[in-house]
Amino acid sequence: MKNKSLISINDYTKEDYFKILDLADDFQKNPNQKLLENHIVASLFFEPSTRTRLSFETAVQRLGGKVIGFSEASNTSVSKGESLKDTILTVNKYADLIVMRHPIEGSARFASEVSDVPIINAGDGSNQHPTQCLLDLYSIRKTQGTLENLNLFLVGDLKYGRTVHSLMTAMSEFNPVFNFVSPPSLRMPQEYKDYLDEKGIKYHEYDDLNDNINNADIIYVTRVQRERFSDPMEYEKVKNAYILKNDMLDNTKPTMRIMHPLPRVNEIDTDVDANPKAYYFEQAENGVYTRMAIMALILGLK
Ligand code: CP
């Protein structure tokens, strides 16, 4: 992992996941370890973010490092026409590590090919969000005690949702059963289903949330992502497709947990927030410890 960019969850092995999850556990117990003193992390967000950017910045500060960067490209020389390549070739002279979110699929891989310092992909279009995936694995292991043999419901925008693409790929190492719940127009892309077929992993597809959720270990809900639709009418047709309500949880397993990468629009009713099965804000907190672990390992400090 040392000095290697993290672009896709496929860049890491199952053993790498465990190394990160165990170290994240250690950071959760003891968060103020000054391992990043004398290190600078660049946080380049070409697309909006609350959790990913702020949890990375919190993680750097907890580790005693310093952050430079921007939260919107309009304040940078990109607005004067500077290319991504030139931006990266400049910033890699200032920082030891670059965390980057960008709307274009493949942009993080491209950045890693031109950069002298490691790149961490904080989301590239609809493609991948590997650090979200690792904090999701951390959250699943923490709540279920294992990653093996779980019954997982992935709900919502499975077509454009980069978080579910990364999570499905990683969890397929642990013999799950997947249940994909989405409107027909937002199904899990065929390439991901082919991947499961090749690995012999079972999956079911549903149009609606139904009584099958009573057997769920995890219900992972995602937002329908307005910003990914080229036709606003298509978004209007599906934007209210799923709303998880408190009374739908009455017969679910006591150990079941509801996750969501956030932000939420209306797909989980706010009444659910007080239900002990709601885990999405703890999940967001777990992002700090997981990102501390990822940075410490990439920078060779652990
Ligand atoms: N989960 C996630 O990526 O949230 P943000 O868009 O707020 O970073």
PDB file of C-alpha atoms and ligand atoms in Angstrom:
ATOM      1  CA  MET A   1       0.000   0.000   0.000  1.00  0.00           C
ATOM      2  CA  LYS A   2       2.934   2.327   0.726  1.00  0.00           C
ATOM      3  CA  ASN A   3       3.198   5.132  -1.868  1.00  0.00           C
ATOM      4  CA  LYS A   4       0.461   3.500  -3.978  1.00  0.00           C
ATOM      5  CA  SER A   5      -2.522   5.504  -5.191  1.00  0.00           C
ATOM      6  CA  LEU A   6      -5.999   4.315  -4.221  1.00  0.00           C
ATOM      7  CA  ILE A   7      -8.209   4.771  -7.281  1.00  0.00           C
ATOM      8  CA  SER A   8     -10.540   1.763  -7.298  1.00  0.00           C
ATOM      9  CA  ILE A   9     -11.469  -0.699  -4.584  1.00  0.00           C
ATOM     10  CA  ASN A  10      -9.957  -3.321  -6.922  1.00  0.00           C
ATOM     11  CA  ASP A  11      -6.535  -1.799  -6.161  1.00  0.00           C
ATOM     12  CA  TYR A  12      -6.694  -3.485  -2.747  1.00  0.00           C
ATOM     13  CA  THR A  13      -6.859  -7.140  -1.730  1.00  0.00           C
ATOM     14  CA  LYS A  14      -8.996  -8.705   0.971  1.00  0.00           C
ATOM     15  CA  GLU A  15      -5.890  -8.690   3.210  1.00  0.00           C
ATOM     16  CA  ASP A  16      -5.494  -4.950   2.564  1.00  0.00           C
ATOM     17  CA  TYR A  17      -9.112  -4.377   3.670  1.00  0.00           C
ATOM     18  CA  PHE A  18      -8.426  -6.096   6.979  1.00  0.00           C
ATOM     19  CA  LYS A  19      -5.198  -4.164   7.526  1.00  0.00           C
ATOM     20  CA  ILE A  20      -7.122  -0.887   7.067  1.00  0.00           C
ATOM     21  CA  LEU A  21     -10.103  -1.970   9.176  1.00  0.00           C
ATOM     22  CA  ASP A  22      -7.896  -3.118  12.051  1.00  0.00           C
ATOM     23  CA  LEU A  23      -5.912   0.118  11.990  1.00  0.00           C
ATOM     24  CA  ALA A  24      -9.150   2.143  11.836  1.00  0.00           C
ATOM     25  CA  ASP A  25     -10.269   0.299  14.978  1.00  0.00           C
ATOM     26  CA  ASP A  26      -7.024   1.356  16.630  1.00  0.00           C
ATOM     27  CA  PHE A  27      -7.543   5.003  15.592  1.00  0.00           C
ATOM     28  CA  GLN A  28     -11.122   4.957  16.878  1.00  0.00           C
ATOM     29  CA  LYS A  29      -9.809   3.925  20.308  1.00  0.00           C
ATOM     30  CA  ASN A  30      -6.897   6.380  20.201  1.00  0.00           C
ATOM     31  CA  PRO A  31      -7.598   9.122  17.620  1.00  0.00           C
ATOM     32  CA  ASN A  32      -4.881  11.639  18.471  1.00  0.00           C
ATOM     33  CA  GLN A  33      -1.722   9.969  17.140  1.00  0.00           C
ATOM     34  CA  LYS A  34       0.549  12.596  15.580  1.00  0.00           C
ATOM     35  CA  LEU A  35       1.838  10.460  12.733  1.00  0.00           C
ATOM     36  CA  LEU A  36       1.399  13.086  10.012  1.00  0.00           C
ATOM     37  CA  GLU A  37       3.453  15.853  11.604  1.00  0.00           C
ATOM     38  CA  ASN A  38       5.539  17.489   8.849  1.00  0.00           C
ATOM     39  CA  HIS A  39       3.196  16.141   6.170  1.00  0.00           C
ATOM     40  CA  ILE A  40       0.912  18.154   3.894  1.00  0.00           C
ATOM     41  CA  VAL A  41      -2.208  16.665   2.302  1.00  0.00           C
ATOM     42  CA  ALA A  42      -3.877  18.411  -0.659  1.00  0.00           C
ATOM     43  CA  SER A  43      -7.657  18.206  -0.725  1.00  0.00           C
ATOM     44  CA  LEU A  44      -8.833  18.956  -4.296  1.00  0.00           C
ATOM     45  CA  PHE A  45     -12.616  18.893  -4.583  1.00  0.00           C
ATOM     46  CA  PHE A  46     -13.876  19.695  -8.084  1.00  0.00           C
ATOM     47  CA  GLU A  47     -17.351  18.510  -6.999  1.00  0.00           C
ATOM     48  CA  PRO A  48     -19.384  19.304  -3.842  1.00  0.00           C
ATOM     49  CA  SER A  49     -18.846  17.260  -0.685  1.00  0.00           C
ATOM     50  CA  THR A  50     -19.550  17.502   3.025  1.00  0.00           C
ATOM     51  CA  ARG A  51     -18.513  14.182   4.578  1.00  0.00           C
ATOM     52  CA  THR A  52     -15.665  13.043   2.374  1.00  0.00           C
ATOM     53  CA  ARG A  53     -13.835  16.376   2.386  1.00  0.00           C
ATOM     54  CA  LEU A  54     -14.428  17.213   6.039  1.00  0.00           C
ATOM     55  CA  SER A  55     -13.693  13.713   7.325  1.00  0.00           C
ATOM     56  CA  PHE A  56     -10.424  13.646   5.358  1.00  0.00           C
ATOM     57  CA  GLU A  57      -9.515  17.063   6.732  1.00  0.00           C
ATOM     58  CA  THR A  58     -10.453  15.978  10.258  1.00  0.00           C
ATOM     59  CA  ALA A  59      -8.380  12.834   9.816  1.00  0.00           C
ATOM     60  CA  VAL A  60      -5.315  14.847   8.716  1.00  0.00           C
ATOM     61  CA  GLN A  61      -5.691  17.246  11.642  1.00  0.00           C
ATOM     62  CA  ARG A  62      -6.151  14.422  14.166  1.00  0.00           C
ATOM     63  CA  LEU A  63      -2.922  12.939  12.837  1.00  0.00           C
ATOM     64  CA  GLY A  64      -1.090  16.250  13.233  1.00  0.00           C
ATOM     65  CA  GLY A  65      -0.736  17.019   9.513  1.00  0.00           C
ATOM     66  CA  LYS A  66      -1.654  20.104   7.484  1.00  0.00           C
ATOM     67  CA  VAL A  67      -4.217  20.478   4.702  1.00  0.00           C
ATOM     68  CA  ILE A  68      -4.128  22.673   1.598  1.00  0.00           C
ATOM     69  CA  GLY A  69      -6.709  22.671  -1.160  1.00  0.00           C
ATOM     70  CA  PHE A  70     -10.032  23.883  -2.435  1.00  0.00           C
ATOM     71  CA  SER A  71     -13.675  22.908  -2.195  1.00  0.00           C
ATOM     72  CA  GLU A  72     -14.731  24.341  -5.544  1.00  0.00           C
ATOM     73  CA  ALA A  73     -12.767  24.609  -8.754  1.00  0.00           C
ATOM     74  CA  SER A  74     -14.275  28.046  -9.565  1.00  0.00           C
ATOM     75  CA  ASN A  75     -11.809  29.593  -7.087  1.00  0.00           C
ATOM     76  CA  THR A  76      -8.817  28.080  -8.842  1.00  0.00           C
ATOM     77  CA  SER A  77      -6.979  28.519 -12.140  1.00  0.00           C
ATOM     78  CA  VAL A  78      -9.153  25.743 -13.581  1.00  0.00           C
ATOM     79  CA  SER A  79     -11.649  28.588 -14.154  1.00  0.00           C
ATOM     80  CA  LYS A  80      -9.007  30.220 -16.404  1.00  0.00           C
ATOM     81  CA  GLY A  81      -8.710  27.044 -18.463  1.00  0.00           C
ATOM     82  CA  GLU A  82      -5.910  25.203 -16.639  1.00  0.00           C
ATOM     83  CA  SER A  83      -5.922  21.471 -17.357  1.00  0.00           C
ATOM     84  CA  LEU A  84      -6.248  18.745 -14.718  1.00  0.00           C
ATOM     85  CA  LYS A  85      -2.761  17.551 -15.670  1.00  0.00           C
ATOM     86  CA  ASP A  86      -1.185  20.949 -14.999  1.00  0.00           C
ATOM     87  CA  THR A  87      -3.117  21.284 -11.734  1.00  0.00           C
ATOM     88  CA  ILE A  88      -1.809  17.923 -10.523  1.00  0.00           C
ATOM     89  CA  LEU A  89       1.762  18.593 -11.749  1.00  0.00           C
ATOM     90  CA  THR A  90       1.696  21.788  -9.679  1.00  0.00           C
ATOM     91  CA  VAL A  91       0.022  20.498  -6.510  1.00  0.00           C
ATOM     92  CA  ASN A  92       2.280  17.430  -6.346  1.00  0.00           C
ATOM     93  CA  LYS A  93       5.155  19.869  -5.773  1.00  0.00           C
ATOM     94  CA  TYR A  94       3.375  21.201  -2.660  1.00  0.00           C
ATOM     95  CA  ALA A  95       1.864  18.141  -0.976  1.00  0.00           C
ATOM     96  CA  ASP A  96       2.853  14.603   0.076  1.00  0.00           C
ATOM     97  CA  LEU A  97      -0.535  13.137  -0.838  1.00  0.00           C
ATOM     98  CA  ILE A  98      -3.487  14.323  -2.954  1.00  0.00           C
ATOM     99  CA  VAL A  99      -7.125  13.545  -2.173  1.00  0.00           C
ATOM    100  CA  MET A 100      -9.232  14.348  -5.225  1.00  0.00           C
ATOM    101  CA  ARG A 101     -12.934  14.339  -6.125  1.00  0.00           C
ATOM    102  CA  HIS A 102     -13.804  15.022  -9.754  1.00  0.00           C
ATOM    103  CA  PRO A 103     -17.003  14.654 -11.818  1.00  0.00           C
ATOM    104  CA  ILE A 104     -15.328  12.786 -14.697  1.00  0.00           C
ATOM    105  CA  GLU A 105     -14.991   8.980 -14.553  1.00  0.00           C
ATOM    106  CA  GLY A 106     -11.356   7.999 -14.918  1.00  0.00           C
ATOM    107  CA  SER A 107     -10.029  11.402 -13.802  1.00  0.00           C
ATOM    108  CA  ALA A 108      -8.478   9.962 -10.624  1.00  0.00           C
ATOM    109  CA  ARG A 109      -6.685   7.215 -12.561  1.00  0.00           C
ATOM    110  CA  PHE A 110      -5.409   9.862 -15.005  1.00  0.00           C
ATOM    111  CA  ALA A 111      -4.205  12.035 -12.099  1.00  0.00           C
ATOM    112  CA  SER A 112      -2.353   9.062 -10.580  1.00  0.00           C
ATOM    113  CA  GLU A 113      -0.562   8.477 -13.863  1.00  0.00           C
ATOM    114  CA  VAL A 114       0.885  12.014 -13.951  1.00  0.00           C
ATOM    115  CA  SER A 115       1.412  12.638 -10.225  1.00  0.00           C
ATOM    116  CA  ASP A 116       4.686  12.152  -8.331  1.00  0.00           C
ATOM    117  CA  VAL A 117       2.751  11.661  -5.074  1.00  0.00           C
ATOM    118  CA  PRO A 118      -0.060   9.161  -4.352  1.00  0.00           C
ATOM    119  CA  ILE A 119      -3.630  10.079  -5.295  1.00  0.00           C
ATOM    120  CA  ILE A 120      -6.643   8.994  -3.265  1.00  0.00           C
ATOM    121  CA  ASN A 121      -9.851   8.934  -5.307  1.00  0.00           C
ATOM    122  CA  ALA A 122     -12.572  10.676  -3.289  1.00  0.00           C
ATOM    123  CA  GLY A 123     -15.147   9.914  -5.997  1.00  0.00           C
ATOM    124  CA  ASP A 124     -14.871  10.109  -9.801  1.00  0.00           C
ATOM    125  CA  GLY A 125     -18.253  10.618 -11.454  1.00  0.00           C
ATOM    126  CA  SER A 126     -20.422   7.486 -11.294  1.00  0.00           C
ATOM    127  CA  ASN A 127     -17.394   5.234 -11.231  1.00  0.00           C
ATOM    128  CA  GLN A 128     -15.805   4.538  -7.829  1.00  0.00           C
ATOM    129  CA  HIS A 129     -15.606   5.849  -4.260  1.00  0.00           C
ATOM    130  CA  PRO A 130     -13.102   3.474  -2.640  1.00  0.00           C
ATOM    131  CA  THR A 131     -12.636   5.258   0.695  1.00  0.00           C
ATOM    132  CA  GLN A 132     -16.426   5.323   1.185  1.00  0.00           C
ATOM    133  CA  CYS A 133     -16.346   1.601   0.474  1.00  0.00           C
ATOM    134  CA  LEU A 134     -13.695   0.986   3.139  1.00  0.00           C
ATOM    135  CA  LEU A 135     -15.624   2.966   5.747  1.00  0.00           C
ATOM    136  CA  ASP A 136     -18.714   0.975   4.733  1.00  0.00           C
ATOM    137  CA  LEU A 137     -16.816  -2.281   5.279  1.00  0.00           C
ATOM    138  CA  TYR A 138     -15.656  -0.942   8.649  1.00  0.00           C
ATOM    139  CA  SER A 139     -19.249  -0.062   9.568  1.00  0.00           C
ATOM    140  CA  ILE A 140     -20.611  -3.429   8.453  1.00  0.00           C
ATOM    141  CA  ARG A 141     -17.961  -5.363  10.392  1.00  0.00           C
ATOM    142  CA  LYS A 142     -18.499  -3.186  13.452  1.00  0.00           C
ATOM    143  CA  THR A 143     -22.272  -3.707  13.488  1.00  0.00           C
ATOM    144  CA  GLN A 144     -22.448  -7.339  12.333  1.00  0.00           C
ATOM    145  CA  GLY A 145     -19.205  -8.648  13.872  1.00  0.00           C
ATOM    146  CA  THR A 146     -18.229 -10.132  10.495  1.00  0.00           C
ATOM    147  CA  LEU A 147     -18.218  -9.423   6.772  1.00  0.00           C
ATOM    148  CA  GLU A 148     -19.005 -13.043   5.852  1.00  0.00           C
ATOM    149  CA  ASN A 149     -22.313 -14.550   4.638  1.00  0.00           C
ATOM    150  CA  LEU A 150     -24.473 -11.434   5.004  1.00  0.00           C
ATOM    151  CA  ASN A 151     -27.802 -10.646   3.345  1.00  0.00           C
ATOM    152  CA  LEU A 152     -27.340  -7.183   1.841  1.00  0.00           C
ATOM    153  CA  PHE A 153     -30.013  -4.918   0.350  1.00  0.00           C
ATOM    154  CA  LEU A 154     -28.689  -2.160  -1.919  1.00  0.00           C
ATOM    155  CA  VAL A 155     -31.510   0.285  -2.560  1.00  0.00           C
ATOM    156  CA  GLY A 156     -32.024   3.294  -4.838  1.00  0.00           C
ATOM    157  CA  ASP A 157     -29.839   4.584  -7.634  1.00  0.00           C
ATOM    158  CA  LEU A 158     -27.777   1.523  -8.489  1.00  0.00           C
ATOM    159  CA  LYS A 159     -26.963   2.782 -11.977  1.00  0.00           C
ATOM    160  CA  TYR A 160     -25.151   6.015 -11.128  1.00  0.00           C
ATOM    161  CA  GLY A 161     -24.298   5.280  -7.470  1.00  0.00           C
ATOM    162  CA  ARG A 162     -20.514   4.957  -7.232  1.00  0.00           C
ATOM    163  CA  THR A 163     -20.760   3.915  -3.567  1.00  0.00           C
ATOM    164  CA  VAL A 164     -22.827   0.821  -4.375  1.00  0.00           C
ATOM    165  CA  HIS A 165     -20.508  -0.105  -7.250  1.00  0.00           C
ATOM    166  CA  SER A 166     -17.488  -0.095  -4.934  1.00  0.00           C
ATOM    167  CA  LEU A 167     -19.354  -1.797  -2.067  1.00  0.00           C
ATOM    168  CA  MET A 168     -20.744  -4.588  -4.238  1.00  0.00           C
ATOM    169  CA  THR A 169     -17.274  -5.295  -5.605  1.00  0.00           C
ATOM    170  CA  ALA A 170     -15.641  -5.451  -2.167  1.00  0.00           C
ATOM    171  CA  MET A 171     -18.400  -7.424  -0.414  1.00  0.00           C
ATOM    172  CA  SER A 172     -18.381 -10.032  -3.176  1.00  0.00           C
ATOM    173  CA  GLU A 173     -15.177 -11.320  -1.486  1.00  0.00           C
ATOM    174  CA  PHE A 174     -17.257 -12.402   1.530  1.00  0.00           C
ATOM    175  CA  ASN A 175     -19.944 -14.742   0.147  1.00  0.00           C
ATOM    176  CA  PRO A 176     -22.955 -12.406   0.493  1.00  0.00           C
ATOM    177  CA  VAL A 177     -26.431 -12.569  -1.004  1.00  0.00           C
ATOM    178  CA  PHE A 178     -27.200  -9.285  -2.759  1.00  0.00           C
ATOM    179  CA  ASN A 179     -30.688  -7.842  -3.157  1.00  0.00           C
ATOM    180  CA  PHE A 180     -30.803  -4.955  -5.616  1.00  0.00           C
ATOM    181  CA  VAL A 181     -33.886  -2.723  -5.204  1.00  0.00           C
ATOM    182  CA  SER A 182     -34.266   0.003  -7.834  1.00  0.00           C
ATOM    183  CA  PRO A 183     -36.589   1.337 -10.512  1.00  0.00           C
ATOM    184  CA  PRO A 184     -35.961  -0.498 -13.807  1.00  0.00           C
ATOM    185  CA  SER A 185     -34.206   2.580 -15.242  1.00  0.00           C
ATOM    186  CA  LEU A 186     -31.672   2.633 -12.357  1.00  0.00           C
ATOM    187  CA  ARG A 187     -30.680  -1.039 -12.197  1.00  0.00           C
ATOM    188  CA  MET A 188     -27.205  -2.224 -11.245  1.00  0.00           C
ATOM    189  CA  PRO A 189     -25.174  -2.008 -14.511  1.00  0.00           C
ATOM    190  CA  GLN A 190     -24.750  -5.292 -16.386  1.00  0.00           C
ATOM    191  CA  GLU A 191     -20.942  -5.267 -16.036  1.00  0.00           C
ATOM    192  CA  TYR A 192     -21.309  -5.510 -12.233  1.00  0.00           C
ATOM    193  CA  LYS A 193     -23.868  -8.311 -12.493  1.00  0.00           C
ATOM    194  CA  ASP A 194     -21.525 -10.155 -14.874  1.00  0.00           C
ATOM    195  CA  TYR A 195     -18.799  -9.777 -12.235  1.00  0.00           C
ATOM    196  CA  LEU A 196     -21.053 -11.462  -9.653  1.00  0.00           C
ATOM    197  CA  ASP A 197     -21.974 -14.232 -12.105  1.00  0.00           C
ATOM    198  CA  GLU A 198     -18.290 -14.926 -12.728  1.00  0.00           C
ATOM    199  CA  LYS A 199     -17.670 -15.195  -8.978  1.00  0.00           C
ATOM    200  CA  GLY A 200     -20.789 -17.332  -8.396  1.00  0.00           C
ATOM    201  CA  ILE A 201     -22.364 -14.776  -6.034  1.00  0.00           C
ATOM    202  CA  LYS A 202     -26.178 -14.818  -5.736  1.00  0.00           C
ATOM    203  CA  TYR A 203     -28.222 -11.695  -6.389  1.00  0.00           C
ATOM    204  CA  HIS A 204     -31.913 -10.825  -6.735  1.00  0.00           C
ATOM    205  CA  GLU A 205     -33.456  -7.746  -8.329  1.00  0.00           C
ATOM    206  CA  TYR A 206     -36.644  -6.083  -7.090  1.00  0.00           C
ATOM    207  CA  ASP A 207     -38.638  -3.050  -8.192  1.00  0.00           C
ATOM    208  CA  ASP A 208     -39.961  -2.366  -4.681  1.00  0.00           C
ATOM    209  CA  LEU A 209     -38.999  -2.523  -1.046  1.00  0.00           C
ATOM    210  CA  ASN A 210     -41.045  -5.452   0.258  1.00  0.00           C
ATOM    211  CA  ASP A 211     -41.241  -7.992   3.086  1.00  0.00           C
ATOM    212  CA  ASN A 212     -37.945  -9.523   1.978  1.00  0.00           C
ATOM    213  CA  ILE A 213     -36.194  -6.795   3.980  1.00  0.00           C
ATOM    214  CA  ASN A 214     -37.222  -8.719   7.122  1.00  0.00           C
ATOM    215  CA  ASN A 215     -34.277 -11.045   6.427  1.00  0.00           C
ATOM    216  CA  ALA A 216     -31.800  -8.243   5.778  1.00  0.00           C
ATOM    217  CA  ASP A 217     -28.579  -7.806   7.742  1.00  0.00           C
ATOM    218  CA  ILE A 218     -27.851  -4.455   6.124  1.00  0.00           C
ATOM    219  CA  ILE A 219     -30.155  -2.138   4.156  1.00  0.00           C
ATOM    220  CA  TYR A 220     -27.888   0.259   2.263  1.00  0.00           C
ATOM    221  CA  VAL A 221     -29.992   3.129   0.884  1.00  0.00           C
ATOM    222  CA  THR A 222     -28.765   5.598  -1.736  1.00  0.00           C
ATOM    223  CA  ARG A 223     -30.020   8.898  -3.071  1.00  0.00           C
ATOM    224  CA  VAL A 224     -31.302   9.231  -6.631  1.00  0.00           C
ATOM    225  CA  GLN A 225     -28.568  11.512  -7.958  1.00  0.00           C
ATOM    226  CA  ARG A 226     -30.161  14.408  -9.805  1.00  0.00           C
ATOM    227  CA  GLU A 227     -26.763  15.677 -10.998  1.00  0.00           C
ATOM    228  CA  ARG A 228     -26.105  12.507 -13.046  1.00  0.00           C
ATOM    229  CA  PHE A 229     -29.299  12.745 -15.181  1.00  0.00           C
ATOM    230  CA  SER A 230     -28.996  14.434 -18.585  1.00  0.00           C
ATOM    231  CA  ASP A 231     -32.838  14.556 -18.882  1.00  0.00           C
ATOM    232  CA  PRO A 232     -34.547  16.291 -15.893  1.00  0.00           C
ATOM    233  CA  MET A 233     -37.856  14.552 -16.765  1.00  0.00           C
ATOM    234  CA  GLU A 234     -36.223  11.164 -16.205  1.00  0.00           C
ATOM    235  CA  TYR A 235     -35.120  12.336 -12.741  1.00  0.00           C
ATOM    236  CA  GLU A 236     -38.661  13.550 -11.942  1.00  0.00           C
ATOM    237  CA  LYS A 237     -40.059  10.084 -12.792  1.00  0.00           C
ATOM    238  CA  VAL A 238     -37.873   8.236 -10.282  1.00  0.00           C
ATOM    239  CA  LYS A 239     -36.961  10.779  -7.590  1.00  0.00           C
ATOM    240  CA  ASN A 240     -39.552   9.479  -5.095  1.00  0.00           C
ATOM    241  CA  ALA A 241     -39.243   5.805  -6.020  1.00  0.00           C
ATOM    242  CA  TYR A 242     -38.275   4.626  -2.497  1.00  0.00           C
ATOM    243  CA  ILE A 243     -38.916   6.083   0.883  1.00  0.00           C
ATOM    244  CA  LEU A 244     -37.907   3.915   3.844  1.00  0.00           C
ATOM    245  CA  LYS A 245     -40.336   4.534   6.711  1.00  0.00           C
ATOM    246  CA  ASN A 246     -40.185   3.500  10.355  1.00  0.00           C
ATOM    247  CA  ASP A 247     -43.187   1.135  10.198  1.00  0.00           C
ATOM    248  CA  MET A 248     -41.481  -0.868   7.443  1.00  0.00           C
ATOM    249  CA  LEU A 249     -38.801  -1.861   9.978  1.00  0.00           C
ATOM    250  CA  ASP A 250     -41.086  -3.465  12.590  1.00  0.00           C
ATOM    251  CA  ASN A 251     -40.351  -7.072  11.590  1.00  0.00           C
ATOM    252  CA  THR A 252     -36.726  -6.650  10.559  1.00  0.00           C
ATOM    253  CA  LYS A 253     -33.933  -8.410  12.486  1.00  0.00           C
ATOM    254  CA  PRO A 254     -32.895  -6.680  15.735  1.00  0.00           C
ATOM    255  CA  THR A 255     -29.285  -6.726  14.496  1.00  0.00           C
ATOM    256  CA  MET A 256     -30.129  -5.210  11.099  1.00  0.00           C
ATOM    257  CA  ARG A 257     -28.619  -1.789  10.448  1.00  0.00           C
ATOM    258  CA  ILE A 258     -29.626   0.875   7.940  1.00  0.00           C
ATOM    259  CA  MET A 259     -26.729   2.531   6.171  1.00  0.00           C
ATOM    260  CA  HIS A 260     -26.609   5.437   3.724  1.00  0.00           C
ATOM    261  CA  PRO A 261     -23.481   7.153   2.350  1.00  0.00           C
ATOM    262  CA  LEU A 262     -25.381  10.460   2.650  1.00  0.00           C
ATOM    263  CA  PRO A 263     -26.384  13.099   1.686  1.00  0.00           C
ATOM    264  CA  ARG A 264     -30.027  12.090   2.090  1.00  0.00           C
ATOM    265  CA  VAL A 265     -32.837  13.848   0.257  1.00  0.00           C
ATOM    266  CA  ASN A 266     -36.084  12.049   1.170  1.00  0.00           C
ATOM    267  CA  GLU A 267     -35.306   8.345   0.677  1.00  0.00           C
ATOM    268  CA  ILE A 268     -35.141   7.674   4.430  1.00  0.00           C
ATOM    269  CA  ASP A 269     -37.934   9.281   6.410  1.00  0.00           C
ATOM    270  CA  THR A 270     -36.513  11.435   9.230  1.00  0.00           C
ATOM    271  CA  ASP A 271     -38.673   9.397  11.701  1.00  0.00           C
ATOM    272  CA  VAL A 272     -36.238   6.531  11.122  1.00  0.00           C
ATOM    273  CA  ASP A 273     -33.344   8.557  12.600  1.00  0.00           C
ATOM    274  CA  ALA A 274     -34.373   7.750  16.171  1.00  0.00           C
ATOM    275  CA  ASN A 275     -34.702   4.023  15.430  1.00  0.00           C
ATOM    276  CA  PRO A 276     -31.732   2.099  16.925  1.00  0.00           C
ATOM    277  CA  LYS A 277     -31.379   0.359  13.552  1.00  0.00           C
ATOM    278  CA  ALA A 278     -30.409   3.671  11.900  1.00  0.00           C
ATOM    279  CA  TYR A 279     -26.632   3.775  11.577  1.00  0.00           C
ATOM    280  CA  TYR A 280     -25.882   6.418   8.912  1.00  0.00           C
ATOM    281  CA  PHE A 281     -24.495   9.155  11.166  1.00  0.00           C
ATOM    282  CA  GLU A 282     -22.192   6.698  12.989  1.00  0.00           C
ATOM    283  CA  GLN A 283     -21.204   5.474   9.525  1.00  0.00           C
ATOM    284  CA  ALA A 284     -20.182   9.050   8.622  1.00  0.00           C
ATOM    285  CA  GLU A 285     -18.128   9.242  11.833  1.00  0.00           C
ATOM    286  CA  ASN A 286     -16.391   5.986  10.911  1.00  0.00           C
ATOM    287  CA  GLY A 287     -15.095   7.807   7.829  1.00  0.00           C
ATOM    288  CA  VAL A 288     -12.629   9.727   9.986  1.00  0.00           C
ATOM    289  CA  TYR A 289     -10.973   6.606  11.480  1.00  0.00           C
ATOM    290  CA  THR A 290     -10.963   4.726   8.188  1.00  0.00           C
ATOM    291  CA  ARG A 291      -9.404   7.667   6.309  1.00  0.00           C
ATOM    292  CA  MET A 292      -6.796   8.082   9.057  1.00  0.00           C
ATOM    293  CA  ALA A 293      -5.845   4.443   8.487  1.00  0.00           C
ATOM    294  CA  ILE A 294      -5.764   4.742   4.684  1.00  0.00           C
ATOM    295  CA  MET A 295      -3.508   7.828   4.769  1.00  0.00           C
ATOM    296  CA  ALA A 296      -1.185   6.406   7.447  1.00  0.00           C
ATOM    297  CA  LEU A 297      -0.674   3.223   5.409  1.00  0.00           C
ATOM    298  CA  ILE A 298      -0.203   4.996   2.056  1.00  0.00           C
ATOM    299  CA  LEU A 299       2.326   7.371   3.594  1.00  0.00           C
ATOM    300  CA  GLY A 300       4.131   4.428   5.214  1.00  0.00           C
ATOM    301  CA  LEU A 301       3.617   5.793   8.732  1.00  0.00           C
ATOM    302  CA  LYS A 302       2.162   2.538  10.105  1.00  0.00           C
TER     303      LYS A 302
HETATM  304  N1   CP B   1     -20.768   9.987   1.165  1.00  0.00           N
HETATM  305  C1   CP B   1     -20.262  11.065   0.545  1.00  0.00           C
HETATM  306  O1   CP B   1     -19.453  10.932  -0.398  1.00  0.00           O
HETATM  307  O2   CP B   1     -20.731  12.253   1.004  1.00  0.00           O
HETATM  308  P1   CP B   1     -20.263  13.682   0.520  1.00  0.00           P
HETATM  309  O3   CP B   1     -20.742  13.826  -0.920  1.00  0.00           O
HETATM  310  O4   CP B   1     -20.900  14.665   1.450  1.00  0.00           O
HETATM  311  O5   CP B   1     -18.768  13.713   0.560  1.00  0.00           O
END
